[in-house]
PDB file of C-alpha atoms in Angstrom:
ATOM      1  CA  MET A   1       3.388  11.298  27.070  1.00  0.00           C
ATOM      2  CA  THR A   2       1.246   8.794  25.194  1.00  0.00           C
ATOM      3  CA  GLU A   3      -2.073   7.888  26.811  1.00  0.00           C
ATOM      4  CA  ALA A   4      -2.378   4.382  28.202  1.00  0.00           C
ATOM      5  CA  GLY A   5      -4.116   2.034  25.823  1.00  0.00           C
ATOM      6  CA  VAL A   6      -3.349   4.111  22.722  1.00  0.00           C
ATOM      7  CA  THR A   7      -1.908   2.030  19.894  1.00  0.00           C
ATOM      8  CA  ARG A   8       0.795   3.569  17.708  1.00  0.00           C
ATOM      9  CA  VAL A   9       1.769   1.972  14.423  1.00  0.00           C
ATOM     10  CA  ALA A  10       4.907   2.036  12.275  1.00  0.00           C
ATOM     11  CA  VAL A  11       4.661   0.897   8.639  1.00  0.00           C
ATOM     12  CA  TYR A  12       7.652  -0.282   6.573  1.00  0.00           C
ATOM     13  CA  ILE A  13       7.108  -0.973   2.863  1.00  0.00           C
ATOM     14  CA  ASP A  14       9.563  -2.902   0.699  1.00  0.00           C
ATOM     15  CA  PHE A  15       8.164  -1.217  -2.385  1.00  0.00           C
ATOM     16  CA  ASP A  16      10.060  -3.196  -5.022  1.00  0.00           C
ATOM     17  CA  ASN A  17       8.945  -6.419  -3.375  1.00  0.00           C
ATOM     18  CA  ILE A  18       5.245  -5.593  -3.453  1.00  0.00           C
ATOM     19  CA  VAL A  19       5.279  -4.132  -6.993  1.00  0.00           C
ATOM     20  CA  ILE A  20       7.276  -6.971  -8.548  1.00  0.00           C
ATOM     21  CA  SER A  21       5.335  -9.644  -6.663  1.00  0.00           C
ATOM     22  CA  ARG A  22       2.015  -8.207  -7.803  1.00  0.00           C
ATOM     23  CA  TYR A  23       3.196  -8.083 -11.427  1.00  0.00           C
ATOM     24  CA  ASP A  24       4.408 -11.682 -11.299  1.00  0.00           C
ATOM     25  CA  GLN A  25       1.198 -12.788  -9.587  1.00  0.00           C
ATOM     26  CA  LEU A  26      -0.895 -11.495 -12.479  1.00  0.00           C
ATOM     27  CA  HIS A  27       1.398 -12.217 -15.422  1.00  0.00           C
ATOM     28  CA  GLY A  28       3.506 -15.220 -14.467  1.00  0.00           C
ATOM     29  CA  ARG A  29       6.488 -16.131 -12.342  1.00  0.00           C
ATOM     30  CA  SER A  30       9.583 -13.938 -12.973  1.00  0.00           C
ATOM     31  CA  GLN A  31       7.694 -12.110 -15.727  1.00  0.00           C
ATOM     32  CA  PHE A  32       8.662  -8.690 -14.355  1.00  0.00           C
ATOM     33  CA  GLN A  33      12.323  -9.472 -14.928  1.00  0.00           C
ATOM     34  CA  ARG A  34      11.738 -11.039 -18.361  1.00  0.00           C
ATOM     35  CA  ASP A  35       9.662  -8.060 -19.495  1.00  0.00           C
ATOM     36  CA  ARG A  36      12.281  -5.621 -18.188  1.00  0.00           C
ATOM     37  CA  ALA A  37       9.344  -3.670 -16.841  1.00  0.00           C
ATOM     38  CA  ARG A  38      11.423  -1.641 -14.385  1.00  0.00           C
ATOM     39  CA  GLY A  39      12.410   0.942 -16.995  1.00  0.00           C
ATOM     40  CA  VAL A  40       9.084   1.264 -18.814  1.00  0.00           C
ATOM     41  CA  GLU A  41       7.135   4.481 -18.291  1.00  0.00           C
ATOM     42  CA  ARG A  42       3.362   4.262 -18.431  1.00  0.00           C
ATOM     43  CA  SER A  43       3.069   7.805 -19.771  1.00  0.00           C
ATOM     44  CA  ASP A  44       5.003   6.830 -22.867  1.00  0.00           C
ATOM     45  CA  LYS A  45       3.354   5.660 -26.083  1.00  0.00           C
ATOM     46  CA  PRO A  46       5.888   3.098 -27.255  1.00  0.00           C
ATOM     47  CA  ALA A  47       6.107   2.391 -30.958  1.00  0.00           C
ATOM     48  CA  ARG A  48       6.842  -1.299 -30.443  1.00  0.00           C
ATOM     49  CA  ALA A  49       3.908  -3.615 -29.760  1.00  0.00           C
ATOM     50  CA  ALA A  50       5.930  -5.441 -27.078  1.00  0.00           C
ATOM     51  CA  ASP A  51       6.432  -2.221 -25.108  1.00  0.00           C
ATOM     52  CA  ARG A  52       2.758  -1.312 -25.412  1.00  0.00           C
ATOM     53  CA  GLU A  53       1.863  -4.696 -23.947  1.00  0.00           C
ATOM     54  CA  ILE A  54       4.224  -4.166 -21.032  1.00  0.00           C
ATOM     55  CA  VAL A  55       2.604  -0.795 -20.295  1.00  0.00           C
ATOM     56  CA  GLN A  56      -0.786  -2.530 -20.288  1.00  0.00           C
ATOM     57  CA  ARG A  57       0.509  -5.211 -17.941  1.00  0.00           C
ATOM     58  CA  LEU A  58       1.850  -2.543 -15.570  1.00  0.00           C
ATOM     59  CA  GLU A  59      -1.566  -0.875 -15.522  1.00  0.00           C
ATOM     60  CA  GLN A  60      -3.225  -4.186 -14.647  1.00  0.00           C
ATOM     61  CA  ALA A  61      -0.720  -4.784 -11.832  1.00  0.00           C
ATOM     62  CA  THR A  62      -1.017  -1.332 -10.241  1.00  0.00           C
ATOM     63  CA  VAL A  63      -0.653  -1.607  -6.468  1.00  0.00           C
ATOM     64  CA  ASP A  64      -3.174   0.298  -4.358  1.00  0.00           C
ATOM     65  CA  ILE A  65      -0.893   1.572  -1.618  1.00  0.00           C
ATOM     66  CA  GLY A  66      -3.800   3.486  -0.125  1.00  0.00           C
ATOM     67  CA  ALA A  67      -5.543   0.196   0.686  1.00  0.00           C
ATOM     68  CA  VAL A  68      -2.396  -1.037   2.448  1.00  0.00           C
ATOM     69  CA  ILE A  69      -2.089   2.140   4.518  1.00  0.00           C
ATOM     70  CA  ASP A  70      -5.804   2.126   5.362  1.00  0.00           C
ATOM     71  CA  TYR A  71      -5.461  -1.434   6.640  1.00  0.00           C
ATOM     72  CA  ALA A  72      -2.441  -0.485   8.754  1.00  0.00           C
ATOM     73  CA  SER A  73      -4.385   2.437  10.235  1.00  0.00           C
ATOM     74  CA  SER A  74      -7.051   0.021  11.509  1.00  0.00           C
ATOM     75  CA  PHE A  75      -4.555  -1.057  14.192  1.00  0.00           C
ATOM     76  CA  GLY A  76      -4.106   2.467  15.571  1.00  0.00           C
ATOM     77  CA  THR A  77      -2.490   5.835  14.922  1.00  0.00           C
ATOM     78  CA  LEU A  78       0.161   5.806  12.196  1.00  0.00           C
ATOM     79  CA  VAL A  79       3.240   7.529  13.590  1.00  0.00           C
ATOM     80  CA  LEU A  80       5.540   6.780  10.658  1.00  0.00           C
ATOM     81  CA  THR A  81       5.199   5.227   7.220  1.00  0.00           C
ATOM     82  CA  ARG A  82       8.253   4.556   5.055  1.00  0.00           C
ATOM     83  CA  ALA A  83       8.618   3.071   1.583  1.00  0.00           C
ATOM     84  CA  TYR A  84      12.007   1.809   0.376  1.00  0.00           C
ATOM     85  CA  ALA A  85      12.929   1.732  -3.330  1.00  0.00           C
ATOM     86  CA  ASP A  86      14.964   3.332  -6.110  1.00  0.00           C
ATOM     87  CA  TRP A  87      12.557   6.166  -6.892  1.00  0.00           C
ATOM     88  CA  SER A  88      14.484   7.246  -9.976  1.00  0.00           C
ATOM     89  CA  VAL A  89      13.276   4.290 -12.052  1.00  0.00           C
ATOM     90  CA  PRO A  90      10.010   4.853 -13.939  1.00  0.00           C
ATOM     91  CA  VAL A  91       8.055   1.900 -12.524  1.00  0.00           C
ATOM     92  CA  ASN A  92       8.437   3.327  -8.995  1.00  0.00           C
ATOM     93  CA  ALA A  93       8.374   7.037  -9.847  1.00  0.00           C
ATOM     94  CA  GLN A  94       4.838   6.831 -11.216  1.00  0.00           C
ATOM     95  CA  TYR A  95       3.587   5.993  -7.693  1.00  0.00           C
ATOM     96  CA  ARG A  96       4.999   9.209  -6.265  1.00  0.00           C
ATOM     97  CA  GLY A  97       1.712  11.100  -6.263  1.00  0.00           C
ATOM     98  CA  GLN A  98      -0.153   8.291  -4.520  1.00  0.00           C
ATOM     99  CA  LEU A  99       2.533   7.985  -1.844  1.00  0.00           C
ATOM    100  CA  VAL A 100       3.060  11.700  -1.227  1.00  0.00           C
ATOM    101  CA  SER A 101      -0.687  12.228  -0.821  1.00  0.00           C
ATOM    102  CA  ARG A 102      -0.633   9.686   2.036  1.00  0.00           C
ATOM    103  CA  ALA A 103       2.396  11.316   3.733  1.00  0.00           C
ATOM    104  CA  VAL A 104       4.669   8.335   3.090  1.00  0.00           C
ATOM    105  CA  ASP A 105       8.381   8.975   3.638  1.00  0.00           C
ATOM    106  CA  LEU A 106      10.178   7.860   0.454  1.00  0.00           C
ATOM    107  CA  VAL A 107      13.573   6.351   1.279  1.00  0.00           C
ATOM    108  CA  GLN A 108      15.858   6.492  -1.763  1.00  0.00           C
ATOM    109  CA  LEU A 109      17.970   3.411  -2.472  1.00  0.00           C
ATOM    110  CA  PHE A 110      20.286   3.219  -5.474  1.00  0.00           C
ATOM    111  CA  PRO A 111      21.359  -0.217  -6.760  1.00  0.00           C
ATOM    112  CA  ALA A 112      24.827  -1.056  -5.537  1.00  0.00           C
ATOM    113  CA  ALA A 113      25.551  -3.677  -8.210  1.00  0.00           C
ATOM    114  CA  GLY A 114      24.680  -4.601 -11.777  1.00  0.00           C
ATOM    115  CA  HIS A 115      21.948  -7.023 -10.717  1.00  0.00           C
ATOM    116  CA  ALA A 116      20.008  -4.064  -9.198  1.00  0.00           C
ATOM    117  CA  LYS A 117      19.880  -5.440  -5.663  1.00  0.00           C
ATOM    118  CA  ASN A 118      19.139  -2.262  -3.736  1.00  0.00           C
ATOM    119  CA  GLY A 119      19.470  -3.558  -0.186  1.00  0.00           C
ATOM    120  CA  ALA A 120      15.937  -2.534   0.801  1.00  0.00           C
ATOM    121  CA  ASP A 121      15.609  -5.467   3.185  1.00  0.00           C
ATOM    122  CA  ILE A 122      18.764  -4.515   5.105  1.00  0.00           C
ATOM    123  CA  ARG A 123      17.992  -0.800   5.283  1.00  0.00           C
ATOM    124  CA  LEU A 124      14.385  -1.448   6.271  1.00  0.00           C
ATOM    125  CA  ALA A 125      15.384  -3.863   9.027  1.00  0.00           C
ATOM    126  CA  VAL A 126      18.046  -1.522  10.413  1.00  0.00           C
ATOM    127  CA  ASP A 127      15.608   1.414  10.495  1.00  0.00           C
ATOM    128  CA  ALA A 128      12.869  -0.680  12.108  1.00  0.00           C
ATOM    129  CA  VAL A 129      15.068  -1.960  14.935  1.00  0.00           C
ATOM    130  CA  GLU A 130      16.433   1.535  15.523  1.00  0.00           C
ATOM    131  CA  ASP A 131      12.877   2.880  15.725  1.00  0.00           C
ATOM    132  CA  MET A 132      11.965   0.238  18.310  1.00  0.00           C
ATOM    133  CA  PHE A 133      14.497   1.767  20.703  1.00  0.00           C
ATOM    134  CA  ARG A 134      14.084   5.377  19.577  1.00  0.00           C
ATOM    135  CA  LEU A 135      10.281   5.270  19.864  1.00  0.00           C
ATOM    136  CA  PRO A 136       9.478   3.034  22.851  1.00  0.00           C
ATOM    137  CA  ASP A 137       5.761   3.905  22.619  1.00  0.00           C
ATOM    138  CA  LEU A 138       5.380   2.047  19.304  1.00  0.00           C
ATOM    139  CA  THR A 139       2.941  -0.820  19.816  1.00  0.00           C
ATOM    140  CA  HIS A 140       2.497  -2.243  16.284  1.00  0.00           C
ATOM    141  CA  VAL A 141       4.858  -2.844  13.372  1.00  0.00           C
ATOM    142  CA  VAL A 142       3.482  -3.462   9.868  1.00  0.00           C
ATOM    143  CA  ILE A 143       5.930  -5.026   7.399  1.00  0.00           C
ATOM    144  CA  VAL A 144       4.778  -4.846   3.774  1.00  0.00           C
ATOM    145  CA  GLY A 145       6.772  -7.447   1.832  1.00  0.00           C
ATOM    146  CA  GLY A 146       6.829 -11.213   1.769  1.00  0.00           C
ATOM    147  CA  ASP A 147      10.597 -11.725   1.633  1.00  0.00           C
ATOM    148  CA  SER A 148      11.945 -14.408   3.963  1.00  0.00           C
ATOM    149  CA  ASP A 149      14.737 -11.975   4.854  1.00  0.00           C
ATOM    150  CA  TYR A 150      12.240 -10.267   7.176  1.00  0.00           C
ATOM    151  CA  ILE A 151      11.765 -13.320   9.402  1.00  0.00           C
ATOM    152  CA  ALA A 152      14.503 -12.214  11.784  1.00  0.00           C
ATOM    153  CA  LEU A 153      13.068  -8.682  11.886  1.00  0.00           C
ATOM    154  CA  ALA A 154       9.584  -9.936  12.716  1.00  0.00           C
ATOM    155  CA  GLN A 155      10.964 -12.179  15.459  1.00  0.00           C
ATOM    156  CA  ARG A 156      13.042  -9.357  16.939  1.00  0.00           C
ATOM    157  CA  CYS A 157      10.111  -6.924  16.956  1.00  0.00           C
ATOM    158  CA  ARG A 158       7.935  -9.495  18.733  1.00  0.00           C
ATOM    159  CA  ARG A 159      10.721 -10.149  21.220  1.00  0.00           C
ATOM    160  CA  LEU A 160      10.754  -6.408  21.934  1.00  0.00           C
ATOM    161  CA  GLY A 161       7.052  -6.528  22.744  1.00  0.00           C
ATOM    162  CA  ARG A 162       5.569  -5.238  19.497  1.00  0.00           C
ATOM    163  CA  TYR A 163       2.587  -6.694  17.669  1.00  0.00           C
ATOM    164  CA  VAL A 164       3.817  -7.586  14.176  1.00  0.00           C
ATOM    165  CA  VAL A 165       1.533  -7.503  11.131  1.00  0.00           C
ATOM    166  CA  GLY A 166       2.717  -8.742   7.743  1.00  0.00           C
ATOM    167  CA  VAL A 167       1.291  -7.856   4.330  1.00  0.00           C
ATOM    168  CA  GLY A 168       2.394  -9.730   1.210  1.00  0.00           C
ATOM    169  CA  VAL A 169       1.260 -10.878  -2.211  1.00  0.00           C
ATOM    170  CA  ALA A 170      -0.173 -14.387  -2.450  1.00  0.00           C
ATOM    171  CA  GLY A 171       2.254 -16.770  -4.136  1.00  0.00           C
ATOM    172  CA  SER A 172       5.307 -14.633  -3.332  1.00  0.00           C
ATOM    173  CA  THR A 173       5.277 -14.800   0.452  1.00  0.00           C
ATOM    174  CA  SER A 174       7.508 -16.948   2.620  1.00  0.00           C
ATOM    175  CA  ARG A 175       5.508 -19.368   4.798  1.00  0.00           C
ATOM    176  CA  SER A 176       8.119 -18.899   7.506  1.00  0.00           C
ATOM    177  CA  LEU A 177       7.546 -15.130   7.499  1.00  0.00           C
ATOM    178  CA  THR A 178       3.828 -15.722   7.919  1.00  0.00           C
ATOM    179  CA  ALA A 179       4.537 -17.861  10.984  1.00  0.00           C
ATOM    180  CA  ALA A 180       6.917 -15.226  12.402  1.00  0.00           C
ATOM    181  CA  CYS A 181       4.180 -12.539  12.461  1.00  0.00           C
ATOM    182  CA  ASP A 182       1.361 -12.141  14.954  1.00  0.00           C
ATOM    183  CA  GLU A 183      -0.966 -11.539  12.027  1.00  0.00           C
ATOM    184  CA  PHE A 184      -0.532 -11.803   8.277  1.00  0.00           C
ATOM    185  CA  VAL A 185      -2.809 -10.777   5.395  1.00  0.00           C
ATOM    186  CA  THR A 186      -2.392 -11.125   1.652  1.00  0.00           C
ATOM    187  CA  TYR A 187      -2.732  -8.067  -0.554  1.00  0.00           C
ATOM    188  CA  ASP A 188      -5.737  -9.578  -2.361  1.00  0.00           C
ATOM    189  CA  ALA A 189      -7.595  -9.947   0.948  1.00  0.00           C
ATOM    190  CA  LEU A 190      -7.353  -6.245   1.838  1.00  0.00           C
ATOM    191  CA  PRO A 191     -10.696  -4.381   1.806  1.00  0.00           C
ATOM    192  CA  GLY A 192     -11.225  -2.588  -1.487  1.00  0.00           C
ATOM    193  CA  ILE A 193      -8.857  -4.743  -3.562  1.00  0.00           C
ATOM    194  CA  ALA A 194     -10.516  -6.304  -6.607  1.00  0.00           C
ATOM    195  CA  THR A 195      -9.762 -10.001  -6.924  1.00  0.00           C
ATOM    196  CA  ASP A 196     -11.201 -10.555 -10.398  1.00  0.00           C
ATOM    197  CA  HIS A 197      -7.785 -10.275 -12.055  1.00  0.00           C
ATOM    198  CA  PRO A 198      -6.782 -12.320 -15.098  1.00  0.00           C
ATOM    199  CA  ALA A 199      -5.040 -15.639 -14.640  1.00  0.00           C
ATOM    200  CA  PRO A 200      -1.227 -15.546 -14.856  1.00  0.00           C
ATOM    201  CA  VAL A 201       0.172 -16.045 -18.330  1.00  0.00           C
ATOM    202  CA  ASP A 202       3.735 -17.261 -18.787  1.00  0.00           C
ATOM    203  CA  THR A 203       4.264 -15.663 -22.182  1.00  0.00           C
ATOM    204  CA  PRO A 204       7.601 -13.879 -22.140  1.00  0.00           C
ATOM    205  CA  ILE A 205       8.093 -10.674 -24.041  1.00  0.00           C
ATOM    206  CA  VAL A 206      11.550 -10.449 -25.510  1.00  0.00           C
ATOM    207  CA  ALA A 207      12.767  -6.887 -25.292  1.00  0.00           C
ATOM    208  CA  ALA A 208      15.092  -5.992 -28.120  1.00  0.00           C
ATOM    209  CA  PRO A 209      18.175  -3.926 -27.258  1.00  0.00           C
ATOM    210  CA  THR A 210      17.663  -0.235 -27.876  1.00  0.00           C
ATOM    211  CA  GLU A 211      21.312   0.874 -27.728  1.00  0.00           C
ATOM    212  CA  ASP A 212      24.212   0.424 -30.074  1.00  0.00           C
ATOM    213  CA  ALA A 213      26.820  -2.185 -29.412  1.00  0.00           C
ATOM    214  CA  GLY A 214      29.412   0.559 -29.116  1.00  0.00           C
ATOM    215  CA  ALA A 215      27.534   2.399 -26.389  1.00  0.00           C
ATOM    216  CA  ALA A 216      28.898   2.974 -22.914  1.00  0.00           C
ATOM    217  CA  PRO A 217      29.332  -0.040 -20.610  1.00  0.00           C
ATOM    218  CA  SER A 218      26.082  -1.309 -19.097  1.00  0.00           C
ATOM    219  CA  GLY A 219      26.870  -0.072 -15.577  1.00  0.00           C
ATOM    220  CA  ALA A 220      27.641   3.466 -16.698  1.00  0.00           C
ATOM    221  CA  ARG A 221      24.650   3.485 -19.039  1.00  0.00           C
ATOM    222  CA  ARG A 222      22.361   2.341 -16.230  1.00  0.00           C
ATOM    223  CA  ARG A 223      23.588   5.069 -13.897  1.00  0.00           C
ATOM    224  CA  LYS A 224      23.127   7.711 -16.601  1.00  0.00           C
ATOM    225  CA  LYS A 225      19.583   6.530 -17.295  1.00  0.00           C
ATOM    226  CA  ALA A 226      18.735   6.585 -13.577  1.00  0.00           C
ATOM    227  CA  ALA A 227      20.104  10.108 -13.176  1.00  0.00           C
ATOM    228  CA  ARG A 228      18.278  11.310 -16.284  1.00  0.00           C
ATOM    229  CA  ALA A 229      14.998   9.718 -15.170  1.00  0.00           C
ATOM    230  CA  GLU A 230      15.237  11.349 -11.758  1.00  0.00           C
ATOM    231  CA  ALA A 231      15.973  14.765 -13.306  1.00  0.00           C
ATOM    232  CA  GLU A 232      13.026  14.480 -15.694  1.00  0.00           C
ATOM    233  CA  LEU A 233      10.398  13.379 -13.184  1.00  0.00           C
ATOM    234  CA  PRO A 234       7.283  15.489 -13.732  1.00  0.00           C
ATOM    235  CA  GLU A 235       5.914  17.638 -10.948  1.00  0.00           C
ATOM    236  CA  VAL A 236       3.014  16.022  -9.124  1.00  0.00           C
ATOM    237  CA  GLU A 237      -0.196  17.851  -9.956  1.00  0.00           C
ATOM    238  CA  MET A 238      -2.827  17.372  -7.292  1.00  0.00           C
ATOM    239  CA  VAL A 239      -6.216  17.271  -9.007  1.00  0.00           C
ATOM    240  CA  PRO A 240      -9.008  18.151  -6.566  1.00  0.00           C
ATOM    241  CA  ASP A 241     -11.440  15.293  -6.009  1.00  0.00           C
ATOM    242  CA  ASP A 242     -15.150  15.494  -5.351  1.00  0.00           C
ATOM    243  CA  PRO A 243     -15.269  15.724  -1.518  1.00  0.00           C
ATOM    244  CA  GLN A 244     -18.628  13.962  -1.293  1.00  0.00           C
ATOM    245  CA  GLY A 245     -17.414  11.043  -3.418  1.00  0.00           C
ATOM    246  CA  VAL A 246     -14.179  10.822  -1.443  1.00  0.00           C
ATOM    247  CA  ALA A 247     -16.138  10.719   1.824  1.00  0.00           C
ATOM    248  CA  THR A 248     -18.399   7.966   0.497  1.00  0.00           C
ATOM    249  CA  GLY A 249     -15.414   5.813  -0.485  1.00  0.00           C
ATOM    250  CA  LEU A 250     -13.797   6.515   2.878  1.00  0.00           C
ATOM    251  CA  LEU A 251     -16.933   5.384   4.724  1.00  0.00           C
ATOM    252  CA  GLU A 252     -17.159   2.165   2.730  1.00  0.00           C
ATOM    253  CA  ARG A 253     -13.509   1.258   3.412  1.00  0.00           C
ATOM    254  CA  ALA A 254     -13.887   2.054   7.122  1.00  0.00           C
ATOM    255  CA  LEU A 255     -16.969  -0.154   7.411  1.00  0.00           C
ATOM    256  CA  ARG A 256     -15.322  -3.046   5.581  1.00  0.00           C
ATOM    257  CA  LEU A 257     -12.256  -2.769   7.817  1.00  0.00           C
ATOM    258  CA  GLY A 258     -14.422  -2.630  10.934  1.00  0.00           C
ATOM    259  CA  HIS A 259     -16.402  -5.732  10.006  1.00  0.00           C
ATOM    260  CA  GLU A 260     -13.219  -7.621   9.185  1.00  0.00           C
ATOM    261  CA  LYS A 261     -11.396  -6.613  12.358  1.00  0.00           C
ATOM    262  CA  ASP A 262     -14.240  -7.027  14.851  1.00  0.00           C
ATOM    263  CA  ASP A 263     -16.096  -9.849  13.086  1.00  0.00           C
ATOM    264  CA  ALA A 264     -19.332  -8.184  14.215  1.00  0.00           C
ATOM    265  CA  GLU A 265     -22.510  -7.447  12.290  1.00  0.00           C
ATOM    266  CA  TRP A 266     -22.958  -3.981  13.793  1.00  0.00           C
ATOM    267  CA  LEU A 267     -20.287  -1.397  14.614  1.00  0.00           C
ATOM    268  CA  HIS A 268     -20.397   1.634  16.890  1.00  0.00           C
ATOM    269  CA  SER A 269     -20.643   4.737  14.737  1.00  0.00           C
ATOM    270  CA  SER A 270     -18.026   6.483  16.900  1.00  0.00           C
ATOM    271  CA  ALA A 271     -15.529   3.690  16.115  1.00  0.00           C
ATOM    272  CA  VAL A 272     -16.290   4.009  12.404  1.00  0.00           C
ATOM    273  CA  LYS A 273     -15.747   7.756  12.526  1.00  0.00           C
ATOM    274  CA  SER A 274     -12.449   7.289  14.397  1.00  0.00           C
ATOM    275  CA  GLN A 275     -11.292   4.843  11.719  1.00  0.00           C
ATOM    276  CA  MET A 276     -12.216   7.317   8.982  1.00  0.00           C
ATOM    277  CA  LYS A 277     -10.230  10.035  10.760  1.00  0.00           C
ATOM    278  CA  ARG A 278      -7.213   7.738  11.003  1.00  0.00           C
ATOM    279  CA  MET A 279      -7.411   7.004   7.279  1.00  0.00           C
ATOM    280  CA  ASP A 280      -8.017  10.645   6.360  1.00  0.00           C
ATOM    281  CA  PRO A 281      -7.429  13.219   9.125  1.00  0.00           C
ATOM    282  CA  SER A 282      -9.104  15.890   6.971  1.00  0.00           C
ATOM    283  CA  PHE A 283     -12.501  14.188   7.161  1.00  0.00           C
ATOM    284  CA  SER A 284     -15.208  16.334   8.738  1.00  0.00           C
ATOM    285  CA  GLU A 285     -18.919  15.756   8.364  1.00  0.00           C
ATOM    286  CA  ARG A 286     -19.535  19.431   9.141  1.00  0.00           C
ATOM    287  CA  ALA A 287     -17.304  20.503   6.268  1.00  0.00           C
ATOM    288  CA  LEU A 288     -19.504  18.337   4.041  1.00  0.00           C
ATOM    289  CA  GLY A 289     -22.645  20.117   5.202  1.00  0.00           C
ATOM    290  CA  PHE A 290     -23.917  17.734   7.924  1.00  0.00           C
ATOM    291  CA  ARG A 291     -24.711  18.690  11.511  1.00  0.00           C
ATOM    292  CA  SER A 292     -23.719  15.298  12.891  1.00  0.00           C
ATOM    293  CA  PHE A 293     -22.037  12.055  11.873  1.00  0.00           C
ATOM    294  CA  SER A 294     -25.424  10.333  12.066  1.00  0.00           C
ATOM    295  CA  ASP A 295     -26.773  12.759   9.453  1.00  0.00           C
ATOM    296  CA  PHE A 296     -23.793  11.926   7.282  1.00  0.00           C
ATOM    297  CA  LEU A 297     -24.552   8.198   7.642  1.00  0.00           C
ATOM    298  CA  ARG A 298     -28.222   8.697   6.787  1.00  0.00           C
ATOM    299  CA  SER A 299     -27.203  10.437   3.566  1.00  0.00           C
ATOM    300  CA  ARG A 300     -25.247   7.313   2.548  1.00  0.00           C
ATOM    301  CA  GLU A 301     -28.043   4.790   2.972  1.00  0.00           C
ATOM    302  CA  SER A 302     -26.851   2.880  -0.113  1.00  0.00           C
ATOM    303  CA  ILE A 303     -23.547   2.260   1.702  1.00  0.00           C
ATOM    304  CA  ALA A 304     -24.400   2.282   5.388  1.00  0.00           C
ATOM    305  CA  GLU A 305     -27.378   1.068   7.422  1.00  0.00           C
ATOM    306  CA  LEU A 306     -27.935   2.936  10.684  1.00  0.00           C
ATOM    307  CA  ASP A 307     -29.734   1.279  13.604  1.00  0.00           C
ATOM    308  CA  GLU A 308     -31.696   4.015  15.373  1.00  0.00           C
ATOM    309  CA  THR A 309     -33.797   1.732  17.553  1.00  0.00           C
ATOM    310  CA  THR A 310     -31.308   2.151  20.417  1.00  0.00           C
ATOM    311  CA  THR A 311     -29.143   4.944  21.779  1.00  0.00           C
ATOM    312  CA  ALA A 312     -25.976   3.022  20.943  1.00  0.00           C
ATOM    313  CA  ARG A 313     -25.842   4.423  17.383  1.00  0.00           C
ATOM    314  CA  LEU A 314     -24.845   1.243  15.597  1.00  0.00           C
ATOM    315  CA  VAL A 315     -24.026   1.072  11.896  1.00  0.00           C
ATOM    316  CA  ARG A 316     -23.180  -1.621   9.412  1.00  0.00           C
ATOM    317  CA  LEU A 317     -22.293  -1.965   5.753  1.00  0.00           C
ATOM    318  CA  SER A 318     -25.421  -2.219   3.647  1.00  0.00           C
ATOM    319  CA  PRO A 319     -26.295  -5.873   2.906  1.00  0.00           C
ATOM    320  CA  ALA A 320     -26.490  -4.937  -0.775  1.00  0.00           C
ATOM    321  CA  MET A 321     -22.838  -3.813  -0.645  1.00  0.00           C
ATOM    322  CA  ILE A 322     -21.750  -7.027   1.078  1.00  0.00           C
ATOM    323  CA  SER A 323     -23.319  -9.172  -1.606  1.00  0.00           C
ATOM    324  CA  ALA A 324     -22.036  -6.948  -4.436  1.00  0.00           C
TER     325      ALA A 324
END
């Protein structure tokens, strides 16, 4: 049985929505579709200048899914996290390592028609409502995607007694969806997301056809490309990170989340540690060579300021980091 007062969170990510919206936010309305960026692989070194520019634009519009998941974890324990997309296309497949490392369940959706509508909104909504009844101890639902199609889902989840949090990209989010949620935050406002991105540019890149006129019909060709892309996906190679650096970044994100959520100058160190454990269950100050969490905080004085004048063990983000 779940303890009383424990919050349990379910996260549902309309992956295409967030990736396309972020690209269009940085590079201009409907630019993702005009650039035909869906099929461009970042690992390639295209010969054409237009393709090289698209690869650069994709790099600039990379979505930090980790920041989204960290924010969701600030509401409580994550019991399930699902991302919905066609994972065989290159623009989505390149996120696989980032998602797998955060234990995200990748739900595969193949386009059912030539216009590539994959039905993510319907599948996501059906799964979410089913989970409400299957997992009655869920307290929070986080919907990542600004599509107005999720208004009914948000309303139904609230009607079933869940606290609904929405996450979307500024400029691509329905105002009605914002009103349907208990809380809504834009991707740019998440802790750790850089906001100094270039202004949108509405300069379309015309992609020249790369296949002969006598090639197979577009539908068959698209299915073959999707199957080939899925078969040729490289194995994810987990490169070990510096554990001390990872812990420092984790502490900074936890402090920023705590200040934003509680709107308080000082935070209890135990609450900060709990948030860090929710974001990364492998965190252990002892494994890093510290006898206590307070010792760990003292070693990060450039990030955290520890108040040792009382027994409450309060901590806050360094003023230098706030102004940075």
